Tab-separated table of C-alpha atoms in Angstrom:
chain	number	residue	atom	x	y	z
A	16	MET	CA	104.870	-101.515	0.556
A	17	PRO	CA	107.582	-103.916	-0.662
A	18	THR	CA	110.972	-102.277	-0.995
A	19	ARG	CA	112.644	-101.535	-4.329
A	20	SER	CA	115.584	-103.769	-3.441
A	21	PHE	CA	113.218	-106.663	-2.829
A	22	ALA	CA	111.432	-106.079	-6.126
A	23	ALA	CA	114.727	-105.983	-8.006
A	24	ALA	CA	115.989	-109.145	-6.318
A	25	LEU	CA	112.728	-110.943	-6.955
A	26	LEU	CA	112.770	-110.078	-10.638
A	27	ALA	CA	116.381	-111.178	-10.964
A	28	ILE	CA	115.429	-114.515	-9.424
A	29	ALA	CA	112.396	-114.848	-11.662
A	30	PHE	CA	114.176	-114.207	-14.924
A	31	ALA	CA	117.196	-116.306	-13.956
A	32	ALA	CA	114.922	-119.237	-13.166
A	33	ALA	CA	112.763	-118.911	-16.295
A	34	PRO	CA	114.055	-116.453	-18.886
A	35	ALA	CA	111.365	-117.311	-21.429
A	36	LEU	CA	108.115	-118.097	-19.658
A	37	ALA	CA	106.011	-116.044	-22.064
A	38	ASP	CA	105.832	-116.383	-25.841
A	39	GLU	CA	106.071	-112.637	-26.378
A	40	VAL	CA	106.983	-109.471	-24.549
A	41	VAL	CA	103.986	-107.665	-23.074
A	42	SER	CA	103.853	-103.882	-23.274
A	43	PRO	CA	103.576	-101.747	-20.114
A	44	GLU	CA	100.297	-100.392	-21.507
A	45	ASP	CA	98.804	-103.884	-21.692
A	46	LEU	CA	99.989	-104.688	-18.179
A	47	GLN	CA	98.325	-101.561	-16.819
A	48	LYS	CA	95.137	-102.317	-18.750
A	49	TRP	CA	94.977	-105.821	-17.315
A	50	PHE	CA	95.701	-104.446	-13.858
A	51	ARG	CA	92.725	-102.071	-14.113
A	52	ASN	CA	90.573	-104.941	-15.326
A	53	LEU	CA	91.348	-106.956	-12.197
A	54	GLY	CA	88.893	-104.645	-10.428
A	55	ASP	CA	86.268	-104.497	-13.191
A	56	PRO	CA	82.646	-104.950	-12.037
A	57	GLU	CA	82.183	-107.724	-14.627
A	58	TYR	CA	83.428	-111.115	-13.463
A	59	GLY	CA	84.361	-112.260	-16.962
A	60	ILE	CA	86.634	-109.264	-17.484
A	61	ARG	CA	88.370	-109.880	-14.141
A	62	GLU	CA	88.900	-113.537	-15.042
A	63	ALA	CA	90.248	-112.672	-18.488
A	64	ALA	CA	92.742	-110.219	-16.970
A	65	THR	CA	93.829	-112.861	-14.474
A	66	GLU	CA	94.527	-115.335	-17.287
A	67	ARG	CA	96.435	-112.699	-19.264
A	68	PHE	CA	98.712	-112.039	-16.294
A	69	LEU	CA	99.294	-115.751	-15.751
A	70	ASP	CA	100.221	-116.168	-19.411
A	71	ALA	CA	102.627	-113.201	-19.204
A	72	GLY	CA	104.636	-114.929	-16.487
A	73	ALA	CA	107.651	-113.313	-14.836
A	74	GLN	CA	107.435	-110.066	-16.802
A	75	ALA	CA	104.141	-109.304	-15.003
A	76	LEU	CA	105.679	-109.488	-11.514
A	77	PRO	CA	106.508	-105.746	-11.093
A	78	THR	CA	102.903	-104.754	-11.858
A	79	LEU	CA	101.538	-107.441	-9.564
A	80	LEU	CA	103.931	-106.496	-6.759
A	81	ALA	CA	102.623	-102.925	-6.894
A	82	GLY	CA	99.083	-104.315	-6.971
A	83	LEU	CA	99.518	-105.795	-3.497
A	84	GLN	CA	99.033	-102.231	-2.191
A	85	ALA	CA	95.859	-101.479	-4.215
A	86	SER	CA	92.942	-99.940	-2.324
A	87	ASP	CA	90.446	-102.348	-3.943
A	88	PRO	CA	90.422	-105.635	-1.966
A	89	GLU	CA	89.411	-107.579	-5.093
A	90	VAL	CA	92.474	-106.271	-6.925
A	91	ARG	CA	94.755	-107.056	-3.966
A	92	HIS	CA	93.399	-110.582	-3.693
A	93	ARG	CA	93.778	-111.324	-7.391
A	94	ALA	CA	97.212	-109.702	-7.611
A	95	LEU	CA	98.464	-111.839	-4.711
A	96	TYR	CA	96.988	-115.018	-6.212
A	97	ILE	CA	98.586	-114.365	-9.621
A	98	PHE	CA	101.888	-113.275	-8.042
A	99	GLN	CA	102.197	-116.464	-5.995
A	100	THR	CA	101.033	-118.698	-8.855
A	101	ILE	CA	103.708	-117.303	-11.168
A	102	LEU	CA	106.351	-117.809	-8.472
A	103	ARG	CA	105.319	-121.449	-8.078
A	104	ARG	CA	105.656	-121.911	-11.817
A	105	LEU	CA	109.234	-120.682	-11.593
A	106	GLN	CA	110.380	-123.771	-9.700
A	107	PRO	CA	112.998	-124.875	-8.962
A	108	ILE	CA	113.996	-121.645	-7.232
A	109	GLU	CA	114.210	-122.863	-3.621
A	110	ASP	CA	117.838	-121.836	-3.101
A	111	ARG	CA	117.225	-118.360	-4.469
A	112	MET	CA	114.084	-117.966	-2.356
A	113	ARG	CA	116.069	-119.002	0.719
A	114	VAL	CA	118.459	-116.110	0.116
A	115	LEU	CA	115.572	-113.705	-0.421
A	116	VAL	CA	113.714	-114.710	2.755
A	117	ARG	CA	116.822	-114.636	4.926
A	118	ASP	CA	117.768	-111.222	3.560
A	119	ALA	CA	114.339	-109.835	4.464
A	120	LEU	CA	114.638	-111.325	7.964
A	121	LYS	CA	118.103	-109.822	8.384
A	122	ARG	CA	116.741	-106.386	7.533
A	123	LEU	CA	113.847	-106.869	9.948
A	124	THR	CA	116.171	-107.912	12.768
A	125	SER	CA	118.455	-104.933	12.187
A	126	LYS	CA	115.548	-102.566	12.855
A	127	GLY	CA	115.269	-103.658	16.454
A	128	SER	CA	111.482	-103.522	16.294
A	129	PHE	CA	108.797	-105.500	14.557
A	130	GLY	CA	105.332	-104.956	13.183
A	131	THR	CA	103.337	-107.034	10.723
A	132	GLY	CA	103.008	-103.902	8.598
A	133	ASP	CA	106.760	-103.639	8.041
A	134	PRO	CA	107.645	-103.899	4.335
A	135	GLU	CA	110.188	-106.648	4.994
A	136	TYR	CA	107.493	-108.754	6.670
A	137	GLU	CA	105.096	-108.105	3.793
A	138	GLU	CA	107.801	-109.242	1.371
A	139	ILE	CA	108.003	-112.645	3.044
A	140	VAL	CA	104.238	-113.085	3.216
A	141	ALA	CA	103.906	-112.054	-0.439
A	142	ILE	CA	106.280	-114.842	-1.494
A	143	GLY	CA	103.817	-117.294	-0.006
A	144	ARG	CA	104.403	-121.036	-0.124
A	145	PRO	CA	107.941	-120.879	-1.605
A	146	ALA	CA	109.022	-119.125	1.623
A	147	ILE	CA	107.759	-121.864	3.944
A	148	PRO	CA	110.759	-124.267	3.795
A	149	THR	CA	113.135	-121.474	4.823
A	150	LEU	CA	110.842	-120.285	7.623
A	151	MET	CA	110.641	-123.846	8.964
A	152	GLU	CA	114.439	-124.166	8.727
A	153	ILE	CA	114.869	-121.065	10.870
A	154	LEU	CA	112.454	-122.333	13.525
A	155	ALA	CA	114.494	-125.533	13.819
A	156	GLU	CA	118.064	-124.313	13.469
A	157	LYS	CA	117.929	-121.769	16.311
A	158	LEU	CA	115.725	-123.812	18.663
A	159	GLU	CA	118.371	-125.120	21.070
A	160	LYS	CA	120.847	-122.241	21.317
A	161	GLU	CA	118.726	-119.175	20.518
A	162	PRO	CA	115.017	-119.936	21.054
A	163	GLU	CA	114.318	-116.225	21.623
A	164	HIS	CA	116.086	-115.111	18.422
A	165	ALA	CA	114.087	-112.487	16.556
A	166	ASP	CA	114.344	-114.435	13.288
A	167	ARG	CA	112.347	-117.261	14.866
A	168	ILE	CA	109.615	-114.892	16.022
A	169	TYR	CA	109.339	-113.256	12.607
A	170	SER	CA	109.310	-116.664	10.925
A	171	GLY	CA	106.568	-117.876	13.233
A	172	ALA	CA	104.484	-114.777	12.547
A	173	ALA	CA	104.783	-115.307	8.796
A	174	LEU	CA	103.898	-118.990	9.101
A	175	ALA	CA	100.771	-118.024	11.029
A	176	GLN	CA	99.577	-116.396	7.809
A	177	ILE	CA	100.929	-118.567	5.007
A	178	ALA	CA	101.384	-122.133	6.306
A	179	ASP	CA	99.239	-124.616	4.371
A	180	PRO	CA	97.337	-127.676	5.668
A	181	GLN	CA	100.099	-130.023	4.484
A	182	ASP	CA	102.470	-128.206	6.871
A	183	LEU	CA	100.448	-129.076	9.976
A	184	SER	CA	102.361	-132.169	11.089
A	185	THR	CA	105.650	-130.255	10.827
A	186	LEU	CA	104.306	-127.418	12.960
A	187	LEU	CA	102.940	-129.546	15.815
A	188	PRO	CA	106.203	-129.917	17.820
A	189	TYR	CA	106.378	-126.116	18.133
A	190	LEU	CA	103.126	-125.990	20.123
A	191	SER	CA	105.398	-126.565	23.156
A	192	ASP	CA	108.261	-124.347	21.968
A	193	PRO	CA	110.236	-122.623	24.772
A	194	ASN	CA	109.452	-119.248	23.166
A	195	VAL	CA	105.910	-118.091	23.991
A	196	HIS	CA	105.746	-115.987	20.824
A	197	ILE	CA	106.392	-119.076	18.713
A	198	ARG	CA	103.708	-120.970	20.640
A	199	ILE	CA	101.231	-118.171	19.942
A	200	HIS	CA	102.041	-117.966	16.229
A	201	VAL	CA	102.117	-121.724	15.671
A	202	GLY	CA	98.913	-122.129	17.654
A	203	SER	CA	97.274	-119.522	15.434
A	204	SER	CA	98.527	-121.287	12.315
A	205	CYS	CA	97.326	-124.716	13.446
A	206	SER	CA	93.872	-123.494	14.477
A	207	ARG	CA	93.489	-121.658	11.154
A	208	ILE	CA	94.370	-124.838	9.267
A	209	ALA	CA	92.146	-127.193	11.278
A	210	GLY	CA	89.307	-124.766	11.980
A	211	GLN	CA	89.539	-125.493	15.723
A	212	ASP	CA	92.132	-125.183	18.481
A	213	PHE	CA	91.552	-128.367	20.536
A	214	GLY	CA	91.696	-126.267	23.713
A	215	TYR	CA	95.256	-125.133	23.081
A	216	ASP	CA	96.569	-122.379	25.373
A	217	ALA	CA	99.953	-120.894	24.461
A	218	SER	CA	100.389	-119.907	28.125
A	219	GLY	CA	99.207	-123.271	29.401
A	220	THR	CA	100.917	-126.385	30.713
A	221	GLN	CA	102.776	-129.248	29.082
A	222	GLU	CA	99.655	-131.357	29.634
A	223	ASN	CA	97.540	-128.823	27.734
A	224	TRP	CA	100.019	-128.665	24.878
A	225	SER	CA	100.272	-132.451	24.648
A	226	ALA	CA	96.487	-132.834	24.585
A	227	ALA	CA	96.124	-130.211	21.859
A	228	ARG	CA	98.928	-131.772	19.856
A	229	GLU	CA	97.193	-135.143	20.031
A	230	GLY	CA	93.933	-133.536	18.880
A	231	TYR	CA	95.656	-131.981	15.914
A	232	ARG	CA	97.483	-135.245	15.162
A	233	LYS	CA	94.188	-137.150	14.982
A	234	TRP	CA	92.674	-134.415	12.821
A	235	TRP	CA	95.677	-134.653	10.485
A	236	LEU	CA	95.387	-138.442	10.180
A	237	GLU	CA	91.673	-138.145	9.400
A	238	ASN	CA	92.224	-135.460	6.770
A	239	LYS	CA	95.712	-136.241	5.463
A	240	GLU	CA	94.632	-138.046	2.287
A	241	ARG	CA	92.296	-135.223	1.235
A	242	ILE	CA	94.827	-132.507	2.084
A	243	LEU	CA	97.655	-134.093	0.106
A	244	ARG	CA	95.346	-134.831	-2.816
A	245	GLU	CA	94.254	-131.183	-2.929
A	246	ALA	CA	97.860	-129.996	-2.583
A	247	ASP	CA	98.953	-132.219	-5.474
A	248	ALA	CA	96.104	-130.946	-7.642
A	249	ALA	CA	96.995	-127.323	-6.884
A	250	GLU	CA	100.670	-127.965	-7.615
A	251	LYS	CA	99.905	-129.672	-10.927
A	252	GLU	CA	97.710	-126.742	-11.940
A	253	ALA	CA	100.470	-124.257	-11.099
A	254	ASN	CA	103.317	-126.371	-12.492
A	255	PRO	CA	101.848	-128.853	-14.985
A	256	THR	CA	105.205	-130.266	-16.153
A	257	GLY	CA	106.827	-130.765	-12.755
A	258	PRO	CA	106.649	-133.766	-10.397
A	259	SER	CA	104.617	-133.734	-7.199
A	260	THR	CA	106.583	-132.754	-4.093
A	261	HIS	CA	103.994	-133.611	-1.405
A	262	SER	CA	104.719	-136.767	0.531
A	263	GLY	CA	103.016	-136.005	3.829
A	264	GLY	CA	104.266	-136.634	7.330
């Protein structure tokens, strides 16, 4: 489960970015009641609890963070959705998120071993879309001198889970990355986004990688308008007062 230090840092970021997201302070009892209702058999009750959490804003984050470990998959799914939606509403927090992601990666690297069940890895995945710019930065900045650096591998693994369709064109160059682990993770991410792999083989040849990249490029051009339109709509729903940040590629 996410570490206490991560939870504390996340909350500090949240409240610094938006100290008054909610109109009133919500009691711990209400938060726990809404949390229980996330798993209620009645759809309307689950939806009402979801809206209550969204209205509560940053003060709901500790309860939602704990909810990521719930045994009920419905509760986990809703808790993650609400958690990430609230984070998106706390923009602009990119610089603070960069510190948070890099700190989690530093702690992962210091372990000397890696598993997708590690709490530090789960922290990054839980952040969701706000973590993506930093993960992409790390892939690029260590490419020439340290392609085998553990931070790149961890970043690639996280991107395999959380990269969105609008990230596809940025990921494509890494299909021929010198690090096989990056090729595997990026290949997984691209195939998840496009729903097909265009014959890509992470252990294949430059010709195979180029052909797959061209397949993905054509898919992106055919679907780009829809993808960016959907991304803009989702961003406006999460952050109704902010400008769109999706320009494509």
